[in-house]
Short mmCIF file of C-alpha atoms in Angstrom, two decimals:
data_model
loop_
_atom_site.label_atom_id
_atom_site.label_comp_id
_atom_site.label_asym_id
_atom_site.label_seq_id
_atom_site.Cartn_x
_atom_site.Cartn_y
_atom_site.Cartn_z
CA MET X 1 62.47 -4.74 36.67
CA ASN X 2 59.46 -6.28 34.92
CA ARG X 3 59.10 -10.05 34.78
CA LEU X 4 59.51 -10.31 31.02
CA GLN X 5 62.79 -8.38 31.01
CA LYS X 6 63.99 -10.29 34.06
CA ALA X 7 63.41 -13.63 32.32
CA ASN X 8 65.18 -12.58 29.12
CA ASP X 9 68.14 -11.17 31.04
CA PHE X 10 68.46 -14.36 33.07
CA ILE X 11 68.47 -16.54 29.94
CA LYS X 12 71.10 -14.38 28.26
CA GLU X 13 73.38 -14.48 31.30
CA ASN X 14 73.00 -18.19 32.12
CA LYS X 15 72.19 -20.20 28.98
CA HIS X 16 75.85 -21.11 28.50
CA LYS X 17 75.61 -23.28 31.61
CA THR X 18 73.39 -25.94 30.01
CA ASN X 19 74.84 -29.16 28.59
CA ASN X 20 73.83 -32.54 27.15
CA ARG X 21 70.94 -31.09 25.18
CA PRO X 22 69.50 -33.31 22.42
CA LEU X 23 71.01 -33.04 18.95
CA TYR X 24 67.87 -32.81 16.82
CA HIS X 25 64.92 -32.60 19.19
CA PHE X 26 63.88 -29.16 20.38
CA SER X 27 64.79 -28.28 23.97
CA PRO X 28 64.92 -24.99 25.90
CA GLU X 29 68.11 -22.95 26.10
CA ILE X 30 67.87 -23.25 29.88
CA GLY X 31 65.23 -24.23 32.43
CA TRP X 32 61.95 -26.14 32.27
CA LEU X 33 59.79 -26.79 29.18
CA ASN X 34 56.41 -28.46 28.81
CA ASP X 35 53.42 -28.06 26.46
CA PRO X 36 53.93 -26.72 22.93
CA ASN X 37 51.87 -23.57 22.43
CA GLY X 38 51.03 -21.28 19.53
CA PHE X 39 52.41 -23.73 16.94
CA SER X 40 51.90 -21.90 13.65
CA PHE X 41 53.40 -20.70 10.38
CA TYR X 42 53.80 -16.92 10.31
CA LYS X 43 56.00 -14.52 8.33
CA GLY X 44 57.70 -17.36 6.46
CA LYS X 45 58.75 -19.37 9.54
CA TYR X 46 57.34 -21.99 11.84
CA GLN X 47 56.60 -20.46 15.22
CA LEU X 48 56.85 -22.59 18.33
CA PHE X 49 55.88 -21.19 21.71
CA TYR X 50 56.02 -23.37 24.80
CA GLN X 51 55.27 -23.50 28.50
CA TYR X 52 58.48 -22.30 30.09
CA TYR X 53 60.15 -21.58 33.41
CA PRO X 54 63.71 -20.37 32.77
CA TYR X 55 64.98 -20.24 36.35
CA ASP X 56 65.00 -23.94 37.30
CA ILE X 57 64.47 -27.43 35.85
CA VAL X 58 61.13 -27.89 37.64
CA TRP X 59 57.65 -26.56 36.87
CA ASN X 60 56.77 -23.17 38.33
CA ASP X 61 55.24 -19.86 37.15
CA MET X 62 54.61 -20.44 33.47
CA HIS X 63 56.02 -18.08 30.86
CA TRP X 64 55.77 -18.52 27.09
CA GLY X 65 59.11 -19.34 25.49
CA HIS X 66 59.47 -18.73 21.76
CA ALA X 67 61.57 -20.06 18.88
CA THR X 68 61.31 -20.21 15.09
CA THR X 69 62.59 -22.58 12.44
CA ASN X 70 62.41 -23.52 8.78
CA ASP X 71 63.52 -27.14 9.14
CA PHE X 72 62.79 -28.20 12.77
CA VAL X 73 66.48 -28.91 13.37
CA ASN X 74 67.99 -25.42 13.41
CA TRP X 75 66.11 -23.07 15.75
CA GLU X 76 66.33 -19.36 16.43
CA TYR X 77 65.54 -18.67 20.07
CA LEU X 78 63.59 -15.43 20.41
CA PRO X 79 62.84 -13.38 23.53
CA VAL X 80 60.32 -14.82 25.95
CA ALA X 81 56.94 -13.84 24.53
CA MET X 82 54.93 -13.57 27.73
CA ALA X 83 55.46 -13.62 31.49
CA ASN X 84 52.87 -13.80 34.26
CA ASP X 85 52.78 -10.07 34.95
CA LYS X 86 49.07 -9.22 35.10
CA ALA X 87 46.49 -9.76 37.80
CA TYR X 88 44.57 -12.18 35.59
CA ASP X 89 47.65 -14.38 34.89
CA ALA X 90 49.52 -13.79 38.14
CA ASN X 91 50.38 -17.46 38.65
CA GLY X 92 51.02 -18.45 35.08
CA CYS X 93 50.44 -17.86 31.40
CA PHE X 94 49.11 -21.34 30.76
CA SER X 95 48.76 -23.16 27.43
CA GLY X 96 47.09 -21.79 24.33
CA SER X 97 47.41 -21.28 20.60
CA ALA X 98 48.09 -18.76 17.84
CA ILE X 99 46.34 -17.53 14.72
CA GLU X 100 47.09 -14.84 12.13
CA LYS X 101 44.53 -12.10 11.54
CA ASP X 102 45.05 -8.98 9.38
CA GLY X 103 48.78 -9.66 9.29
CA LYS X 104 49.07 -9.76 13.08
CA LEU X 105 49.76 -12.79 15.23
CA TYR X 106 47.21 -13.36 17.99
CA LEU X 107 47.99 -15.55 20.98
CA ILE X 108 45.07 -16.84 23.03
CA TYR X 109 46.09 -18.40 26.32
CA THR X 110 44.89 -19.28 29.81
CA GLY X 111 45.52 -16.79 32.58
CA HIS X 112 46.00 -18.88 35.72
CA ILE X 113 45.37 -17.69 39.28
CA ASP X 114 46.30 -19.98 42.18
CA PRO X 115 47.79 -18.22 45.22
CA ASN X 116 48.97 -21.58 46.62
CA LEU X 117 50.71 -22.63 43.37
CA GLY X 118 49.04 -26.03 43.45
CA PHE X 119 50.55 -27.07 46.77
CA ASP X 120 47.23 -26.71 48.58
CA LYS X 121 44.51 -27.25 46.02
CA ASP X 122 41.80 -25.02 47.38
CA GLU X 123 39.59 -24.83 44.28
CA SER X 124 37.77 -21.78 45.61
CA GLN X 125 41.04 -19.85 45.19
CA ILE X 126 41.79 -21.10 41.65
CA ALA X 127 40.54 -19.42 38.48
CA GLU X 128 41.43 -19.98 34.83
CA ARG X 129 40.31 -17.48 32.22
CA GLN X 130 41.19 -17.01 28.56
CA CYS X 131 43.29 -14.04 27.45
CA VAL X 132 44.68 -12.53 24.24
CA ALA X 133 48.04 -11.01 23.29
CA VAL X 134 48.79 -9.48 19.88
CA SER X 135 51.96 -8.84 17.87
CA GLU X 136 52.69 -7.07 14.60
CA ASP X 137 56.20 -8.50 14.24
CA GLY X 138 55.72 -11.97 15.75
CA ILE X 139 58.24 -11.21 18.50
CA HIS X 140 56.87 -8.54 20.83
CA PHE X 141 53.38 -9.13 22.23
CA GLU X 142 50.95 -6.80 23.93
CA LYS X 143 48.24 -8.22 26.15
CA SER X 144 44.76 -6.95 25.33
CA SER X 145 43.13 -4.35 27.56
CA LEU X 146 39.97 -6.50 27.29
CA ASN X 147 41.54 -9.47 29.09
CA PRO X 148 40.29 -11.86 30.16
CA VAL X 149 38.16 -12.30 27.05
CA ILE X 150 36.50 -15.56 28.18
CA GLY X 151 35.72 -15.88 31.88
CA GLU X 152 32.84 -16.45 34.29
CA LYS X 153 30.48 -14.26 32.27
CA GLU X 154 30.93 -16.37 29.13
CA LEU X 155 31.20 -19.79 30.83
CA PRO X 156 27.75 -21.35 31.33
CA GLU X 157 26.57 -22.79 34.62
CA GLY X 158 27.57 -26.39 35.22
CA TYR X 159 31.27 -25.85 34.55
CA LEU X 160 34.12 -25.12 36.97
CA ILE X 161 36.29 -22.04 36.43
CA CYS X 162 39.13 -23.72 38.35
CA ASP X 163 39.71 -26.18 35.46
CA PHE X 164 38.99 -24.21 32.29
CA ARG X 165 42.00 -23.95 30.00
CA ASP X 166 44.07 -24.65 26.88
CA PRO X 167 42.28 -22.65 24.15
CA LYS X 168 42.93 -23.82 20.58
CA VAL X 169 41.60 -21.33 18.05
CA LEU X 170 40.65 -21.99 14.41
CA GLU X 171 38.76 -20.22 11.65
CA HIS X 172 35.86 -21.73 9.69
CA LYS X 173 33.93 -19.84 7.01
CA GLY X 174 34.93 -16.46 8.36
CA VAL X 175 34.07 -17.23 12.00
CA TYR X 176 36.62 -17.95 14.72
CA TYR X 177 36.06 -20.91 16.99
CA CYS X 178 37.90 -21.90 20.13
CA VAL X 179 37.88 -25.35 21.72
CA LEU X 180 38.66 -25.51 25.44
CA ALA X 181 39.17 -28.10 28.15
CA VAL X 182 36.86 -27.83 31.14
CA ARG X 183 35.75 -29.83 34.16
CA ASN X 184 31.99 -30.02 34.58
CA ALA X 185 30.03 -29.90 37.82
CA LYS X 186 30.19 -33.71 37.96
CA ARG X 187 33.98 -33.27 37.97
CA ARG X 188 34.49 -35.00 34.63
CA GLY X 189 36.12 -33.77 31.45
CA GLU X 190 34.46 -32.02 28.53
CA ILE X 191 35.61 -30.11 25.49
CA ILE X 192 33.52 -27.03 24.83
CA MET X 193 33.47 -24.52 21.99
CA PHE X 194 33.21 -20.72 21.85
CA GLN X 195 32.83 -18.50 18.78
CA SER X 196 33.88 -14.98 17.81
CA ASN X 197 34.01 -12.61 14.87
CA ASP X 198 37.10 -10.70 16.02
CA LEU X 199 39.06 -12.92 18.50
CA LEU X 200 38.16 -10.51 21.33
CA GLN X 201 34.41 -10.84 21.87
CA TRP X 202 33.49 -14.48 22.51
CA SER X 203 30.26 -16.36 23.19
CA PHE X 204 29.59 -19.94 24.23
CA HIS X 205 28.61 -22.19 21.31
CA SER X 206 28.32 -25.77 22.54
CA SER X 207 29.82 -28.78 24.27
CA ILE X 208 31.33 -30.92 21.53
CA PHE X 209 32.86 -33.90 23.39
CA GLN X 210 32.36 -35.50 26.79
CA MET X 211 33.89 -38.44 28.60
CA SER X 212 31.58 -40.79 30.47
CA PHE X 213 31.35 -40.39 34.23
CA GLU X 214 32.81 -43.86 34.76
CA GLU X 215 36.00 -43.05 32.85
CA ASN X 216 37.08 -40.62 35.61
CA THR X 217 38.95 -38.52 33.07
CA LEU X 218 39.84 -34.88 32.58
CA LEU X 219 40.64 -33.74 29.03
CA GLU X 220 43.44 -31.26 28.38
CA CYS X 221 44.96 -29.42 25.41
CA PRO X 222 42.22 -30.04 22.81
CA ASP X 223 42.91 -29.47 19.14
CA LEU X 224 40.40 -29.56 16.28
CA PHE X 225 41.31 -29.60 12.59
CA HIS X 226 40.13 -30.77 9.16
CA LEU X 227 42.16 -33.47 7.40
CA ASP X 228 41.54 -35.65 4.35
CA GLY X 229 37.80 -34.97 4.30
CA LYS X 230 37.34 -35.65 8.01
CA ASP X 231 37.53 -33.65 11.23
CA VAL X 232 39.97 -34.70 13.94
CA LEU X 233 39.76 -33.91 17.64
CA ILE X 234 42.90 -34.43 19.75
CA PHE X 235 43.10 -34.27 23.53
CA SER X 236 45.29 -35.44 26.39
CA GLU X 237 43.68 -37.56 29.09
CA MET X 238 44.52 -37.44 32.78
CA PRO X 239 42.77 -38.37 36.06
CA CYS X 240 39.87 -36.04 36.86
CA ASP X 241 40.82 -36.10 40.56
CA PRO X 242 43.89 -37.20 42.53
CA GLU X 243 41.99 -40.25 43.88
CA PHE X 244 42.10 -41.76 40.37
CA ASP X 245 45.82 -41.16 39.89
CA GLY X 246 46.72 -44.83 40.03
CA GLU X 247 43.98 -46.13 37.77
CA VAL X 248 43.64 -43.53 34.99
CA GLU X 249 46.62 -43.50 32.63
CA LYS X 250 47.89 -40.21 31.25
CA LYS X 251 47.75 -40.48 27.47
CA THR X 252 46.96 -38.58 24.28
CA SER X 253 44.03 -39.64 22.12
CA TYR X 254 42.44 -38.69 18.84
CA VAL X 255 38.87 -38.98 17.56
CA ILE X 256 38.07 -38.92 13.85
CA GLY X 257 34.61 -37.75 12.85
CA HIS X 258 32.64 -34.80 11.55
CA MET X 259 32.31 -31.34 13.09
CA ASP X 260 28.97 -29.64 12.47
CA PHE X 261 29.99 -26.05 13.19
CA GLU X 262 26.52 -24.63 12.63
CA ASN X 263 24.93 -26.80 15.29
CA GLY X 264 28.02 -27.16 17.44
CA ALA X 265 28.11 -30.95 17.33
CA PHE X 266 31.05 -33.28 16.83
CA ILE X 267 30.02 -36.70 15.51
CA PRO X 268 32.73 -39.28 16.30
CA GLU X 269 33.53 -42.23 14.06
CA ALA X 270 36.76 -43.74 15.38
CA LYS X 271 39.10 -43.26 18.36
CA GLY X 272 42.76 -44.12 18.79
CA LEU X 273 45.99 -43.35 20.62
CA LEU X 274 48.44 -40.80 19.24
CA ASP X 275 51.36 -42.33 21.09
CA TYR X 276 51.80 -45.36 23.31
CA SER X 277 54.11 -43.81 25.87
CA THR X 278 55.86 -40.60 26.94
CA PHE X 279 53.98 -38.02 24.92
CA TYR X 280 51.55 -35.29 25.98
CA ALA X 281 49.81 -32.04 25.05
CA PRO X 282 50.50 -32.09 21.28
CA GLN X 283 49.46 -29.25 19.02
CA THR X 284 49.01 -29.06 15.26
CA THR X 285 49.29 -26.44 12.54
CA ASP X 286 48.94 -26.10 8.81
CA GLY X 287 52.40 -26.41 7.30
CA GLN X 288 53.98 -24.21 4.68
CA ASN X 289 52.61 -26.37 1.86
CA GLY X 290 49.22 -27.13 3.38
CA GLU X 291 50.22 -30.29 5.21
CA ARG X 292 49.04 -30.83 8.77
CA LEU X 293 51.93 -31.02 11.23
CA LEU X 294 51.91 -32.06 14.87
CA ILE X 295 54.47 -31.61 17.64
CA GLY X 296 54.23 -32.82 21.26
CA TRP X 297 55.96 -32.75 24.60
CA MET X 298 58.08 -35.86 25.28
CA HIS X 299 57.61 -36.37 28.99
CA ARG X 300 57.85 -39.30 31.38
CA TRP X 301 55.49 -38.75 34.26
CA SER X 302 57.20 -41.34 36.46
CA LYS X 303 60.72 -39.91 36.23
CA ALA X 304 60.78 -36.60 34.40
CA THR X 305 63.80 -34.83 35.82
CA PRO X 306 67.25 -35.08 34.25
CA PRO X 307 70.39 -34.42 36.32
CA LYS X 308 70.24 -30.87 37.66
CA GLU X 309 73.67 -30.11 36.19
CA TYR X 310 72.20 -30.36 32.68
CA GLY X 311 70.52 -27.03 33.37
CA TYR X 312 67.38 -27.84 31.38
CA ASN X 313 64.43 -30.21 31.46
CA GLY X 314 62.10 -31.06 28.60
CA MET X 315 62.08 -31.90 24.89
CA MET X 316 59.64 -31.78 22.01
CA SER X 317 59.00 -34.68 19.68
CA LEU X 318 59.95 -34.56 16.06
CA PRO X 319 57.21 -32.86 14.07
CA ARG X 320 54.88 -35.41 12.55
CA LYS X 321 53.05 -35.11 9.25
CA LEU X 322 49.47 -36.36 9.57
CA HIS X 323 47.02 -38.04 7.25
CA ILE X 324 44.08 -40.42 7.58
CA LYS X 325 44.02 -44.00 6.29
CA ASN X 326 41.17 -46.41 7.01
CA ASN X 327 39.91 -44.16 9.82
CA THR X 328 43.32 -44.30 11.49
CA LEU X 329 45.48 -41.23 12.05
CA ILE X 330 48.85 -41.85 10.40
CA GLN X 331 51.90 -39.97 11.73
CA GLN X 332 55.18 -39.75 9.84
CA ALA X 333 58.36 -38.07 11.04
CA TYR X 334 58.81 -34.71 9.32
CA ILE X 335 62.56 -34.23 8.98
CA SER X 336 64.84 -34.09 5.94
CA HIS X 337 67.02 -37.20 5.70
CA ASP X 338 68.94 -35.76 2.75
CA ASP X 339 69.97 -32.74 4.80
CA TYR X 340 70.62 -34.31 8.20
CA PHE X 341 71.34 -38.03 7.93
CA THR X 342 74.16 -39.99 6.30
CA THR X 343 73.79 -43.67 5.39
CA VAL X 344 76.27 -45.72 7.38
CA ALA X 345 75.13 -49.30 6.87
CA VAL X 346 72.69 -51.19 4.64
CA HIS X 347 72.18 -54.95 5.03
CA GLU X 348 69.77 -56.78 2.73
CA HIS X 349 68.12 -60.21 3.18
CA VAL X 350 69.41 -60.66 6.71
CA THR X 351 68.90 -63.88 8.68
CA LEU X 352 69.64 -63.36 12.37
CA ASN X 353 71.47 -66.56 13.28
CA GLU X 354 74.24 -64.39 14.69
CA ASP X 355 74.09 -60.95 16.24
CA LEU X 356 74.22 -58.02 13.83
CA THR X 357 76.04 -55.05 15.38
CA ILE X 358 76.04 -51.48 14.08
CA GLU X 359 78.21 -48.75 15.57
CA SER X 360 75.55 -46.09 15.67
CA GLY X 361 77.18 -43.15 17.41
CA ARG X 362 75.06 -40.88 19.57
CA ALA X 363 72.11 -40.16 17.29
CA GLY X 364 70.61 -41.49 14.08
CA TYR X 365 67.87 -43.38 12.25
CA LEU X 366 67.35 -47.15 12.05
CA SER X 367 64.93 -48.67 9.56
CA LEU X 368 63.93 -52.35 9.54
CA SER X 369 61.85 -54.05 6.86
CA LEU X 370 60.43 -57.44 7.83
CA LEU X 371 57.83 -59.95 6.77
CA SER X 372 54.83 -60.66 8.97
CA LYS X 373 55.84 -64.33 9.27
CA SER X 374 59.33 -63.50 10.54
CA GLU X 375 60.56 -65.11 13.73
CA SER X 376 60.82 -62.93 16.83
CA PHE X 377 63.93 -60.83 17.36
CA VAL X 378 65.32 -58.14 19.64
CA VAL X 379 66.72 -54.71 18.79
CA GLU X 380 69.08 -53.33 21.43
CA LEU X 381 69.60 -49.58 21.19
CA ASN X 382 72.22 -47.55 23.10
CA LYS X 383 73.95 -50.85 23.80
CA GLU X 384 76.97 -50.92 26.08
CA ASP X 385 78.03 -54.03 28.03
CA GLN X 386 74.82 -55.35 29.57
CA LYS X 387 72.85 -52.08 29.35
CA ALA X 388 70.50 -51.16 26.51
CA THR X 389 66.99 -50.17 25.56
CA ARG X 390 65.46 -53.38 24.15
CA VAL X 391 62.69 -53.59 21.60
CA SER X 392 61.30 -57.13 21.40
CA VAL X 393 59.59 -57.66 18.04
CA ASN X 394 57.10 -60.54 18.04
CA PRO X 395 55.30 -60.98 14.70
CA SER X 396 53.61 -64.19 15.87
CA SER X 397 51.93 -62.37 18.78
CA ASN X 398 51.58 -59.19 16.70
CA SER X 399 53.29 -57.05 19.32
CA VAL X 400 56.29 -54.89 20.17
CA VAL X 401 57.56 -54.61 23.75
CA ILE X 402 60.05 -51.95 24.91
CA THR X 403 62.10 -52.38 28.07
CA SER X 404 65.16 -50.42 29.15
CA ASP X 405 68.05 -50.35 31.56
CA TYR X 406 67.88 -46.58 31.28
CA GLY X 407 65.34 -44.36 32.92
CA ASP X 408 63.82 -46.82 35.41
CA SER X 409 60.85 -47.39 33.12
CA GLU X 410 58.02 -49.90 33.06
CA PRO X 411 57.67 -52.10 29.94
CA ILE X 412 55.74 -50.54 27.06
CA THR X 413 53.65 -52.98 25.01
CA VAL X 414 52.05 -52.18 21.66
CA HIS X 415 49.60 -54.70 20.21
CA ASP X 416 48.26 -55.19 16.66
CA CYS X 417 51.45 -53.95 15.03
CA PHE X 418 51.81 -56.10 11.94
CA ASN X 419 49.85 -57.00 8.83
CA ASN X 420 50.11 -59.74 6.22
CA ASP X 421 52.36 -57.73 3.96
CA GLU X 422 55.78 -56.20 4.44
CA ASN X 423 56.14 -54.36 7.75
CA THR X 424 58.50 -51.59 8.79
CA LEU X 425 59.94 -50.29 12.04
CA GLU X 426 61.65 -46.87 12.04
CA PHE X 427 63.64 -45.65 15.05
CA TYR X 428 64.74 -42.03 15.51
CA VAL X 429 67.40 -42.10 18.23
CA ASP X 430 68.68 -38.95 19.94
CA LEU X 431 70.71 -38.41 23.11
CA HIS X 432 67.74 -38.84 25.44
CA SER X 433 64.91 -40.21 23.32
CA ILE X 434 63.72 -42.87 20.91
CA GLU X 435 60.72 -42.42 18.63
CA LEU X 436 59.47 -45.62 17.01
CA PHE X 437 57.16 -45.45 13.99
CA VAL X 438 55.44 -48.76 13.18
CA ASN X 439 54.40 -49.36 9.56
CA LYS X 440 55.02 -45.80 8.38
CA GLY X 441 53.26 -44.27 11.34
CA GLU X 442 50.20 -46.44 11.93
CA LYS X 443 51.40 -46.53 15.54
CA VAL X 444 54.04 -44.46 17.32
CA VAL X 445 55.89 -45.04 20.58
CA THR X 446 58.05 -42.45 22.33
CA PHE X 447 60.65 -43.28 24.99
CA THR X 448 62.82 -40.87 26.97
CA ALA X 449 65.68 -41.32 29.43
CA TYR X 450 68.13 -38.62 30.47
CA GLU X 451 71.14 -40.70 31.56
CA LYS X 452 74.37 -39.17 30.28
CA ASP X 453 76.54 -42.16 29.43
CA LYS X 454 74.46 -44.42 27.22
CA GLY X 455 76.00 -46.88 24.80
CA THR X 456 76.57 -46.12 21.12
CA SER X 457 75.89 -49.49 19.48
CA ILE X 458 72.86 -51.20 17.99
CA VAL X 459 72.62 -54.99 18.23
CA LEU X 460 70.00 -57.14 16.46
CA SER X 461 69.61 -60.71 17.68
CA GLY X 462 67.25 -63.59 17.03
CA LYS X 463 67.13 -67.23 16.07
CA GLY X 464 66.39 -67.35 12.38
CA ALA X 465 64.50 -64.07 12.13
CA GLN X 466 64.51 -62.79 8.55
CA LEU X 467 64.70 -59.12 7.65
CA LYS X 468 64.37 -57.82 4.13
CA GLU X 469 66.52 -54.78 4.91
CA VAL X 470 68.37 -53.18 7.79
CA ARG X 471 69.38 -49.56 7.21
CA TYR X 472 71.18 -47.18 9.55
CA GLU X 473 71.73 -43.46 8.98
CA ALA X 474 73.80 -41.34 11.35
CA PHE X 475 72.61 -37.86 12.24
CA ARG X 476 74.94 -35.11 11.16
CA SER X 477 74.58 -31.73 12.79
#
């Protein structure tokens, strides 16, 4: 039996065994999920592919899972799009992207070869090359006979084939470009660009972004797009070698600037963080109405695995609508409140001399409007007895600090949160996650914890803190 059929049969026969999946964040039917791939709008639906291993809740040979949606709440799970069934992708169909050409959907991905599956990192045995698969219906994909389409022949000297991955393809003035993550001969991260006229024949164009040697960083999952008159480059940062594991933080960054396609140069203007916590490998697409949407993998590196009896591991963030304001990338949750949330409580002109308690149920949306001169206060989410996830809001120190009794997590601190005007905090709470949007998405923090029996109350407490409005909406499935 071929690997693709085997995977689809296994899912069909075993998906009923999963439980405790999130209510409105995307998760796999069964098994392990990581990076979003091939995020696109094709044939009237949003297409989401993802790194996938259906047989267990831990990372292993990567397949490409596939689902479609119109609203990012209700998903149709489609057959697995690709399995590692060729010599050039024998140990995994790694991350990549999608683009429509002549009515067909093209996937470009990394074919991964590592006979030791990462357990004994002998770099001489590892190779990563870029491959193409094509579909006329958006469901069944055929790998190109020309694969791999970008390999040693196209990769210039000075770069390592063992860390050469995550192609994100885009079109500009009739030419296709592909940005890729690579490790250079100095063992540091770069983002390089290739170009093509047909998505099959590629040539090296340039190196568009490099980290300094001293930053000890490898860049993964690059994405390049045009937005509000600027060009934006997104990438996920990780240690360039295991020796830097304790000192280089895994995070996802963006750089706003200008992309000179003709000369292959990216001119940066401003850099920032996409998310201040458990968020990695995001990918963007043009939405149905021309908006730019982003979705990412919500992952805690320190404690990623839920209880094995759940039968699955991994969630995607809510999609986020992007725009640029004052050279800052603004991210706003892209989900219909009218369709999926019901207002439960609204409190106006609140002074927190006594605790304010809201019975929140298992999932919902909390919005707080406050003045910059407000006293400090604490929001306790998933509160039950002495356990909760606590968000300490400190306008005087201009910071928000998240701590939790769930998930064995370190404190998360976000600085420079508030301005001199009215400020807002928006919390999207699901069974295993909290996404906090500060001031309509100027900053975003993601928190995940897979414990089963969390509390179902929200408690606000503080000595004299003044809130203009407290609003809670319950999620309705």
